[in-house]
């Protein structure tokens, strides 16, 4: 079966072929604007956030400051990563939904079950993004709270990393599934039933998003890679393959 890295590399090559590359320029431009704005904001405020967080460390843990400081930096970086990802995905979702549709037609020779134009794709994609936000944000809030609890917050970076990979999988693998009329709850069941491919794919996409500037050009490949993963790992699964996870 196709592994996550192969899907991403093939998908990236695919979206820059003559028939598909015209669908990637608008999301790249939109993400570039958001990237510049958020980077400027983070560089301005990051030091203050870190100082405030370190001030909450109890005195009896001062001897662990050499470990706590980098863990806090990692946690803050992951929070910024989540915020950037959510904003850019909300903006780029209509374009990515259309790109996933075109990639599926190119790869399989057939259109997805829900073959839509740009206007309907944009409206439906925004609605689906709101559903994703309703799923992701409460879990982000819980992890954020954990990050402020002394001692327990030492495991927060690990939890953020795992959830980051899962969130990336949910975000990108949902594009081909939405185009094929897979309900959101069913999509989550399918991802859980193929947990290893799901987490490895999400992990690779997460690494891509951390590559400054280059990520703007690689993320459309993640959309195409999601289509390849859908065809190879998830399409054949039945809706009752696993219980829904809340």
PDB file of C-alpha atoms in Angstrom:
ATOM      1  CA  UNK A   1       0.000   0.000   0.000  1.00  0.00           C
ATOM      2  CA  UNK A   2       1.077   3.580  -0.627  1.00  0.00           C
ATOM      3  CA  UNK A   3       2.885   5.058   2.379  1.00  0.00           C
ATOM      4  CA  UNK A   4       2.449   8.627   3.587  1.00  0.00           C
ATOM      5  CA  UNK A   5       5.794   9.953   2.386  1.00  0.00           C
ATOM      6  CA  UNK A   6       5.334   8.482  -1.097  1.00  0.00           C
ATOM      7  CA  UNK A   7       1.847   9.978  -1.282  1.00  0.00           C
ATOM      8  CA  UNK A   8       3.177  13.433  -0.386  1.00  0.00           C
ATOM      9  CA  UNK A   9       6.093  13.300  -2.818  1.00  0.00           C
ATOM     10  CA  UNK A  10       3.904  12.030  -5.660  1.00  0.00           C
ATOM     11  CA  UNK A  11       1.209  14.555  -4.813  1.00  0.00           C
ATOM     12  CA  UNK A  12       3.662  17.455  -4.866  1.00  0.00           C
ATOM     13  CA  UNK A  13       4.977  16.474  -8.278  1.00  0.00           C
ATOM     14  CA  UNK A  14       1.440  16.016  -9.525  1.00  0.00           C
ATOM     15  CA  UNK A  15       0.043  19.450  -8.600  1.00  0.00           C
ATOM     16  CA  UNK A  16       2.788  21.233 -10.532  1.00  0.00           C
ATOM     17  CA  UNK A  17       2.068  19.427 -13.793  1.00  0.00           C
ATOM     18  CA  UNK A  18       0.575  21.601 -16.554  1.00  0.00           C
ATOM     19  CA  UNK A  19      -3.001  20.418 -16.041  1.00  0.00           C
ATOM     20  CA  UNK A  20      -3.140  21.157 -12.317  1.00  0.00           C
ATOM     21  CA  UNK A  21      -0.679  23.878 -11.373  1.00  0.00           C
ATOM     22  CA  UNK A  22      -3.125  26.677 -12.226  1.00  0.00           C
ATOM     23  CA  UNK A  23      -5.198  25.553  -9.224  1.00  0.00           C
ATOM     24  CA  UNK A  24      -2.388  26.102  -6.706  1.00  0.00           C
ATOM     25  CA  UNK A  25      -1.437  29.744  -7.262  1.00  0.00           C
ATOM     26  CA  UNK A  26      -4.385  31.383  -5.453  1.00  0.00           C
ATOM     27  CA  UNK A  27      -4.025  29.358  -2.222  1.00  0.00           C
ATOM     28  CA  UNK A  28      -0.261  30.026  -2.271  1.00  0.00           C
ATOM     29  CA  UNK A  29      -0.880  33.769  -2.549  1.00  0.00           C
ATOM     30  CA  UNK A  30      -3.514  33.768   0.211  1.00  0.00           C
ATOM     31  CA  UNK A  31      -1.267  31.772   2.553  1.00  0.00           C
ATOM     32  CA  UNK A  32       1.676  34.063   1.827  1.00  0.00           C
ATOM     33  CA  UNK A  33      -0.287  37.116   3.007  1.00  0.00           C
ATOM     34  CA  UNK A  34      -1.429  35.352   6.190  1.00  0.00           C
ATOM     35  CA  UNK A  35       2.068  33.971   6.797  1.00  0.00           C
ATOM     36  CA  UNK A  36       3.664  37.414   6.665  1.00  0.00           C
ATOM     37  CA  UNK A  37       1.051  38.966   8.983  1.00  0.00           C
ATOM     38  CA  UNK A  38       1.202  36.206  11.606  1.00  0.00           C
ATOM     39  CA  UNK A  39       5.002  35.980  11.546  1.00  0.00           C
ATOM     40  CA  UNK A  40       5.253  39.690  12.248  1.00  0.00           C
ATOM     41  CA  UNK A  41       2.787  39.405  15.143  1.00  0.00           C
ATOM     42  CA  UNK A  42       4.507  36.375  16.688  1.00  0.00           C
ATOM     43  CA  UNK A  43       7.998  37.894  16.530  1.00  0.00           C
ATOM     44  CA  UNK A  44       6.669  40.983  18.291  1.00  0.00           C
ATOM     45  CA  UNK A  45       4.953  39.159  21.156  1.00  0.00           C
ATOM     46  CA  UNK A  46       6.794  35.843  21.574  1.00  0.00           C
ATOM     47  CA  UNK A  47       9.222  37.132  24.225  1.00  0.00           C
ATOM     48  CA  UNK A  48       6.410  38.475  26.409  1.00  0.00           C
ATOM     49  CA  UNK A  49       4.460  35.240  26.161  1.00  0.00           C
ATOM     50  CA  UNK A  50       7.492  33.210  27.175  1.00  0.00           C
ATOM     51  CA  UNK A  51       8.331  35.495  30.138  1.00  0.00           C
ATOM     52  CA  UNK A  52       4.769  35.267  31.429  1.00  0.00           C
ATOM     53  CA  UNK A  53       4.739  31.499  31.154  1.00  0.00           C
ATOM     54  CA  UNK A  54       8.091  31.087  32.919  1.00  0.00           C
ATOM     55  CA  UNK A  55       6.902  33.368  35.731  1.00  0.00           C
ATOM     56  CA  UNK A  56       4.262  30.751  36.585  1.00  0.00           C
ATOM     57  CA  UNK A  57       6.839  28.031  37.315  1.00  0.00           C
ATOM     58  CA  UNK A  58       6.858  27.265  41.087  1.00  0.00           C
ATOM     59  CA  UNK A  59      10.040  28.121  42.974  1.00  0.00           C
ATOM     60  CA  UNK A  60      10.635  24.509  43.950  1.00  0.00           C
ATOM     61  CA  UNK A  61      10.977  23.647  40.249  1.00  0.00           C
ATOM     62  CA  UNK A  62      13.676  26.229  39.560  1.00  0.00           C
ATOM     63  CA  UNK A  63      16.266  23.474  39.370  1.00  0.00           C
ATOM     64  CA  UNK A  64      14.375  22.118  36.329  1.00  0.00           C
ATOM     65  CA  UNK A  65      14.364  25.424  34.469  1.00  0.00           C
ATOM     66  CA  UNK A  66      16.925  24.090  31.974  1.00  0.00           C
ATOM     67  CA  UNK A  67      14.287  21.531  30.880  1.00  0.00           C
ATOM     68  CA  UNK A  68      11.107  23.548  31.396  1.00  0.00           C
ATOM     69  CA  UNK A  69      12.250  26.503  29.284  1.00  0.00           C
ATOM     70  CA  UNK A  70      12.723  24.550  26.020  1.00  0.00           C
ATOM     71  CA  UNK A  71       9.488  22.627  26.680  1.00  0.00           C
ATOM     72  CA  UNK A  72       7.611  25.909  27.039  1.00  0.00           C
ATOM     73  CA  UNK A  73       9.212  27.231  23.865  1.00  0.00           C
ATOM     74  CA  UNK A  74       8.118  24.076  22.045  1.00  0.00           C
ATOM     75  CA  UNK A  75       4.581  24.372  23.444  1.00  0.00           C
ATOM     76  CA  UNK A  76       4.318  28.014  22.407  1.00  0.00           C
ATOM     77  CA  UNK A  77       5.634  27.144  18.979  1.00  0.00           C
ATOM     78  CA  UNK A  78       3.002  24.423  18.619  1.00  0.00           C
ATOM     79  CA  UNK A  79       0.238  26.806  19.697  1.00  0.00           C
ATOM     80  CA  UNK A  80       1.382  29.326  17.091  1.00  0.00           C
ATOM     81  CA  UNK A  81       1.527  26.515  14.551  1.00  0.00           C
ATOM     82  CA  UNK A  82      -2.061  25.535  15.331  1.00  0.00           C
ATOM     83  CA  UNK A  83      -3.295  29.118  15.076  1.00  0.00           C
ATOM     84  CA  UNK A  84      -1.516  29.707  11.769  1.00  0.00           C
ATOM     85  CA  UNK A  85      -2.793  26.420  10.372  1.00  0.00           C
ATOM     86  CA  UNK A  86      -6.408  27.082  11.314  1.00  0.00           C
ATOM     87  CA  UNK A  87      -6.402  30.563   9.788  1.00  0.00           C
ATOM     88  CA  UNK A  88      -4.704  29.541   6.549  1.00  0.00           C
ATOM     89  CA  UNK A  89      -6.889  26.458   6.147  1.00  0.00           C
ATOM     90  CA  UNK A  90     -10.044  28.510   6.564  1.00  0.00           C
ATOM     91  CA  UNK A  91      -8.887  30.867   3.810  1.00  0.00           C
ATOM     92  CA  UNK A  92      -7.515  28.209   1.468  1.00  0.00           C
ATOM     93  CA  UNK A  93     -10.244  25.575   1.973  1.00  0.00           C
ATOM     94  CA  UNK A  94     -12.345  26.506  -1.096  1.00  0.00           C
ATOM     95  CA  UNK A  95      -9.284  26.340  -3.345  1.00  0.00           C
ATOM     96  CA  UNK A  96      -8.021  23.110  -1.779  1.00  0.00           C
ATOM     97  CA  UNK A  97     -11.429  21.467  -2.165  1.00  0.00           C
ATOM     98  CA  UNK A  98     -11.412  22.302  -5.863  1.00  0.00           C
ATOM     99  CA  UNK A  99      -7.794  21.135  -6.196  1.00  0.00           C
ATOM    100  CA  UNK A 100      -8.655  17.786  -4.555  1.00  0.00           C
ATOM    101  CA  UNK A 101     -11.519  17.385  -7.014  1.00  0.00           C
ATOM    102  CA  UNK A 102      -9.271  18.021 -10.017  1.00  0.00           C
ATOM    103  CA  UNK A 103      -6.537  15.718  -8.687  1.00  0.00           C
ATOM    104  CA  UNK A 104      -9.004  12.874  -8.182  1.00  0.00           C
ATOM    105  CA  UNK A 105     -10.251  13.260 -11.737  1.00  0.00           C
ATOM    106  CA  UNK A 106      -6.644  13.276 -13.001  1.00  0.00           C
ATOM    107  CA  UNK A 107      -5.530  10.261 -10.954  1.00  0.00           C
ATOM    108  CA  UNK A 108      -8.564   8.002 -11.284  1.00  0.00           C
ATOM    109  CA  UNK A 109     -10.088   9.181 -14.567  1.00  0.00           C
ATOM    110  CA  UNK A 110     -13.418   9.743 -12.858  1.00  0.00           C
ATOM    111  CA  UNK A 111     -14.890  12.710 -10.968  1.00  0.00           C
ATOM    112  CA  UNK A 112     -15.600  12.486  -7.220  1.00  0.00           C
ATOM    113  CA  UNK A 113     -19.166  11.658  -6.192  1.00  0.00           C
ATOM    114  CA  UNK A 114     -19.904  15.320  -5.547  1.00  0.00           C
ATOM    115  CA  UNK A 115     -18.565  17.050  -8.668  1.00  0.00           C
ATOM    116  CA  UNK A 116     -19.056  20.764  -7.919  1.00  0.00           C
ATOM    117  CA  UNK A 117     -18.146  24.088  -9.414  1.00  0.00           C
ATOM    118  CA  UNK A 118     -15.942  26.649  -7.686  1.00  0.00           C
ATOM    119  CA  UNK A 119     -18.816  28.608  -6.108  1.00  0.00           C
ATOM    120  CA  UNK A 120     -20.496  25.594  -4.535  1.00  0.00           C
ATOM    121  CA  UNK A 121     -17.161  24.075  -3.579  1.00  0.00           C
ATOM    122  CA  UNK A 122     -16.256  27.314  -1.773  1.00  0.00           C
ATOM    123  CA  UNK A 123     -19.529  27.446   0.169  1.00  0.00           C
ATOM    124  CA  UNK A 124     -19.464  23.764   1.112  1.00  0.00           C
ATOM    125  CA  UNK A 125     -15.778  23.875   2.027  1.00  0.00           C
ATOM    126  CA  UNK A 126     -16.277  26.793   4.397  1.00  0.00           C
ATOM    127  CA  UNK A 127     -19.126  24.952   6.075  1.00  0.00           C
ATOM    128  CA  UNK A 128     -16.969  21.863   6.461  1.00  0.00           C
ATOM    129  CA  UNK A 129     -14.137  23.966   7.896  1.00  0.00           C
ATOM    130  CA  UNK A 130     -16.501  25.241  10.583  1.00  0.00           C
ATOM    131  CA  UNK A 131     -17.332  21.638  11.454  1.00  0.00           C
ATOM    132  CA  UNK A 132     -13.611  20.910  11.737  1.00  0.00           C
ATOM    133  CA  UNK A 133     -13.143  23.943  13.982  1.00  0.00           C
ATOM    134  CA  UNK A 134     -15.928  22.694  16.240  1.00  0.00           C
ATOM    135  CA  UNK A 135     -14.014  19.437  16.577  1.00  0.00           C
ATOM    136  CA  UNK A 136     -10.489  20.856  16.897  1.00  0.00           C
ATOM    137  CA  UNK A 137     -10.888  23.969  19.076  1.00  0.00           C
ATOM    138  CA  UNK A 138     -12.212  22.276  22.273  1.00  0.00           C
ATOM    139  CA  UNK A 139      -9.319  19.837  22.141  1.00  0.00           C
ATOM    140  CA  UNK A 140      -6.878  22.666  21.571  1.00  0.00           C
ATOM    141  CA  UNK A 141      -8.327  24.461  24.594  1.00  0.00           C
ATOM    142  CA  UNK A 142      -7.891  21.370  26.763  1.00  0.00           C
ATOM    143  CA  UNK A 143      -4.247  21.036  25.708  1.00  0.00           C
ATOM    144  CA  UNK A 144      -3.720  24.754  26.294  1.00  0.00           C
ATOM    145  CA  UNK A 145      -5.047  24.397  29.866  1.00  0.00           C
ATOM    146  CA  UNK A 146      -2.801  21.380  30.454  1.00  0.00           C
ATOM    147  CA  UNK A 147       0.140  23.496  29.332  1.00  0.00           C
ATOM    148  CA  UNK A 148      -0.447  25.886  32.257  1.00  0.00           C
ATOM    149  CA  UNK A 149      -0.686  23.218  34.993  1.00  0.00           C
ATOM    150  CA  UNK A 150       2.664  22.818  36.785  1.00  0.00           C
ATOM    151  CA  UNK A 151       4.329  19.391  36.486  1.00  0.00           C
ATOM    152  CA  UNK A 152       1.571  18.046  34.229  1.00  0.00           C
ATOM    153  CA  UNK A 153       2.584  20.583  31.605  1.00  0.00           C
ATOM    154  CA  UNK A 154       5.853  18.677  31.140  1.00  0.00           C
ATOM    155  CA  UNK A 155       3.982  16.212  28.916  1.00  0.00           C
ATOM    156  CA  UNK A 156       2.150  18.979  27.046  1.00  0.00           C
ATOM    157  CA  UNK A 157       4.632  19.125  24.113  1.00  0.00           C
ATOM    158  CA  UNK A 158       4.209  15.398  23.465  1.00  0.00           C
ATOM    159  CA  UNK A 159       0.429  15.732  23.520  1.00  0.00           C
ATOM    160  CA  UNK A 160       0.621  18.746  21.198  1.00  0.00           C
ATOM    161  CA  UNK A 161       2.807  16.837  18.737  1.00  0.00           C
ATOM    162  CA  UNK A 162       0.448  13.859  18.608  1.00  0.00           C
ATOM    163  CA  UNK A 163      -2.588  16.065  18.278  1.00  0.00           C
ATOM    164  CA  UNK A 164      -0.847  18.157  15.622  1.00  0.00           C
ATOM    165  CA  UNK A 165      -0.329  15.061  13.476  1.00  0.00           C
ATOM    166  CA  UNK A 166      -3.941  13.992  13.985  1.00  0.00           C
ATOM    167  CA  UNK A 167      -5.252  17.475  13.199  1.00  0.00           C
ATOM    168  CA  UNK A 168      -3.224  17.654   9.984  1.00  0.00           C
ATOM    169  CA  UNK A 169      -4.634  14.303   8.919  1.00  0.00           C
ATOM    170  CA  UNK A 170      -8.187  15.427   9.701  1.00  0.00           C
ATOM    171  CA  UNK A 171      -7.638  18.710   7.856  1.00  0.00           C
ATOM    172  CA  UNK A 172      -6.206  17.362   4.604  1.00  0.00           C
ATOM    173  CA  UNK A 173      -7.715  13.896   4.280  1.00  0.00           C
ATOM    174  CA  UNK A 174     -11.116  15.492   4.693  1.00  0.00           C
ATOM    175  CA  UNK A 175     -10.876  17.238   1.292  1.00  0.00           C
ATOM    176  CA  UNK A 176     -11.246  14.089  -0.847  1.00  0.00           C
ATOM    177  CA  UNK A 177     -13.699  12.580   1.634  1.00  0.00           C
ATOM    178  CA  UNK A 178     -15.897  15.666   1.580  1.00  0.00           C
ATOM    179  CA  UNK A 179     -15.820  15.587  -2.236  1.00  0.00           C
ATOM    180  CA  UNK A 180     -17.012  11.984  -2.044  1.00  0.00           C
ATOM    181  CA  UNK A 181     -19.874  12.740   0.362  1.00  0.00           C
ATOM    182  CA  UNK A 182     -18.266  11.080   3.391  1.00  0.00           C
ATOM    183  CA  UNK A 183     -19.835  12.621   6.534  1.00  0.00           C
ATOM    184  CA  UNK A 184     -17.431  14.126   9.055  1.00  0.00           C
ATOM    185  CA  UNK A 185     -18.150  11.477  11.723  1.00  0.00           C
ATOM    186  CA  UNK A 186     -17.584   8.709   9.171  1.00  0.00           C
ATOM    187  CA  UNK A 187     -14.361  10.402   8.061  1.00  0.00           C
ATOM    188  CA  UNK A 188     -13.063  10.270  11.648  1.00  0.00           C
ATOM    189  CA  UNK A 189     -13.982   6.574  11.897  1.00  0.00           C
ATOM    190  CA  UNK A 190     -12.056   5.795   8.739  1.00  0.00           C
ATOM    191  CA  UNK A 191      -9.001   7.692   9.974  1.00  0.00           C
ATOM    192  CA  UNK A 192      -9.124   5.867  13.317  1.00  0.00           C
ATOM    193  CA  UNK A 193      -9.408   2.509  11.545  1.00  0.00           C
ATOM    194  CA  UNK A 194      -6.144   3.262   9.677  1.00  0.00           C
ATOM    195  CA  UNK A 195      -4.407   4.913  12.595  1.00  0.00           C
ATOM    196  CA  UNK A 196      -0.792   4.354  11.517  1.00  0.00           C
ATOM    197  CA  UNK A 197      -1.185   5.662   7.936  1.00  0.00           C
ATOM    198  CA  UNK A 198      -3.266   8.506   9.341  1.00  0.00           C
ATOM    199  CA  UNK A 199      -0.712   9.622  11.940  1.00  0.00           C
ATOM    200  CA  UNK A 200       2.296   9.191   9.651  1.00  0.00           C
ATOM    201  CA  UNK A 201       0.603  11.201   6.925  1.00  0.00           C
ATOM    202  CA  UNK A 202      -0.405  13.901   9.427  1.00  0.00           C
ATOM    203  CA  UNK A 203       3.102  13.887  10.877  1.00  0.00           C
ATOM    204  CA  UNK A 204       4.713  14.465   7.488  1.00  0.00           C
ATOM    205  CA  UNK A 205       2.273  17.270   6.708  1.00  0.00           C
ATOM    206  CA  UNK A 206       3.031  18.802  10.102  1.00  0.00           C
ATOM    207  CA  UNK A 207       6.752  18.769   9.289  1.00  0.00           C
ATOM    208  CA  UNK A 208       6.020  20.420   5.944  1.00  0.00           C
ATOM    209  CA  UNK A 209       4.140  23.254   7.627  1.00  0.00           C
ATOM    210  CA  UNK A 210       7.219  23.979   9.762  1.00  0.00           C
ATOM    211  CA  UNK A 211       9.431  24.673   6.741  1.00  0.00           C
ATOM    212  CA  UNK A 212       9.356  28.491   6.389  1.00  0.00           C
ATOM    213  CA  UNK A 213       8.091  29.775   3.027  1.00  0.00           C
ATOM    214  CA  UNK A 214       8.671  26.418   1.343  1.00  0.00           C
ATOM    215  CA  UNK A 215       5.548  25.150   3.110  1.00  0.00           C
ATOM    216  CA  UNK A 216       3.448  27.530   1.006  1.00  0.00           C
ATOM    217  CA  UNK A 217       4.492  25.598  -2.094  1.00  0.00           C
ATOM    218  CA  UNK A 218       4.446  22.130  -0.523  1.00  0.00           C
ATOM    219  CA  UNK A 219       1.001  22.199   1.098  1.00  0.00           C
ATOM    220  CA  UNK A 220      -0.900  21.923  -2.214  1.00  0.00           C
ATOM    221  CA  UNK A 221       1.030  18.686  -2.652  1.00  0.00           C
ATOM    222  CA  UNK A 222      -0.410  17.557   0.682  1.00  0.00           C
ATOM    223  CA  UNK A 223      -3.892  18.001  -0.814  1.00  0.00           C
ATOM    224  CA  UNK A 224      -2.961  15.798  -3.769  1.00  0.00           C
ATOM    225  CA  UNK A 225      -1.284  13.346  -1.394  1.00  0.00           C
ATOM    226  CA  UNK A 226      -4.524  13.173   0.584  1.00  0.00           C
ATOM    227  CA  UNK A 227      -6.368  12.150  -2.569  1.00  0.00           C
ATOM    228  CA  UNK A 228      -3.837   9.355  -3.151  1.00  0.00           C
ATOM    229  CA  UNK A 229      -4.164   8.229   0.478  1.00  0.00           C
ATOM    230  CA  UNK A 230      -7.956   8.290   0.162  1.00  0.00           C
ATOM    231  CA  UNK A 231      -7.845   6.045  -2.876  1.00  0.00           C
ATOM    232  CA  UNK A 232      -5.378   3.598  -1.327  1.00  0.00           C
ATOM    233  CA  UNK A 233      -6.338   3.451   2.356  1.00  0.00           C
ATOM    234  CA  UNK A 234      -9.802   4.800   3.063  1.00  0.00           C
ATOM    235  CA  UNK A 235     -12.162   4.578   0.087  1.00  0.00           C
ATOM    236  CA  UNK A 236     -12.920   0.875   0.517  1.00  0.00           C
ATOM    237  CA  UNK A 237     -13.753   1.165   4.219  1.00  0.00           C
ATOM    238  CA  UNK A 238     -17.415   0.879   5.151  1.00  0.00           C
ATOM    239  CA  UNK A 239     -19.105   3.535   7.333  1.00  0.00           C
ATOM    240  CA  UNK A 240     -19.368   1.133  10.303  1.00  0.00           C
ATOM    241  CA  UNK A 241     -15.684   0.144  10.194  1.00  0.00           C
ATOM    242  CA  UNK A 242     -15.085   1.554  13.690  1.00  0.00           C
ATOM    243  CA  UNK A 243     -17.046   3.403  16.394  1.00  0.00           C
ATOM    244  CA  UNK A 244     -17.094   7.177  16.204  1.00  0.00           C
ATOM    245  CA  UNK A 245     -14.568   8.930  18.445  1.00  0.00           C
ATOM    246  CA  UNK A 246     -15.697  12.094  20.142  1.00  0.00           C
TER     247      UNK A 246
END
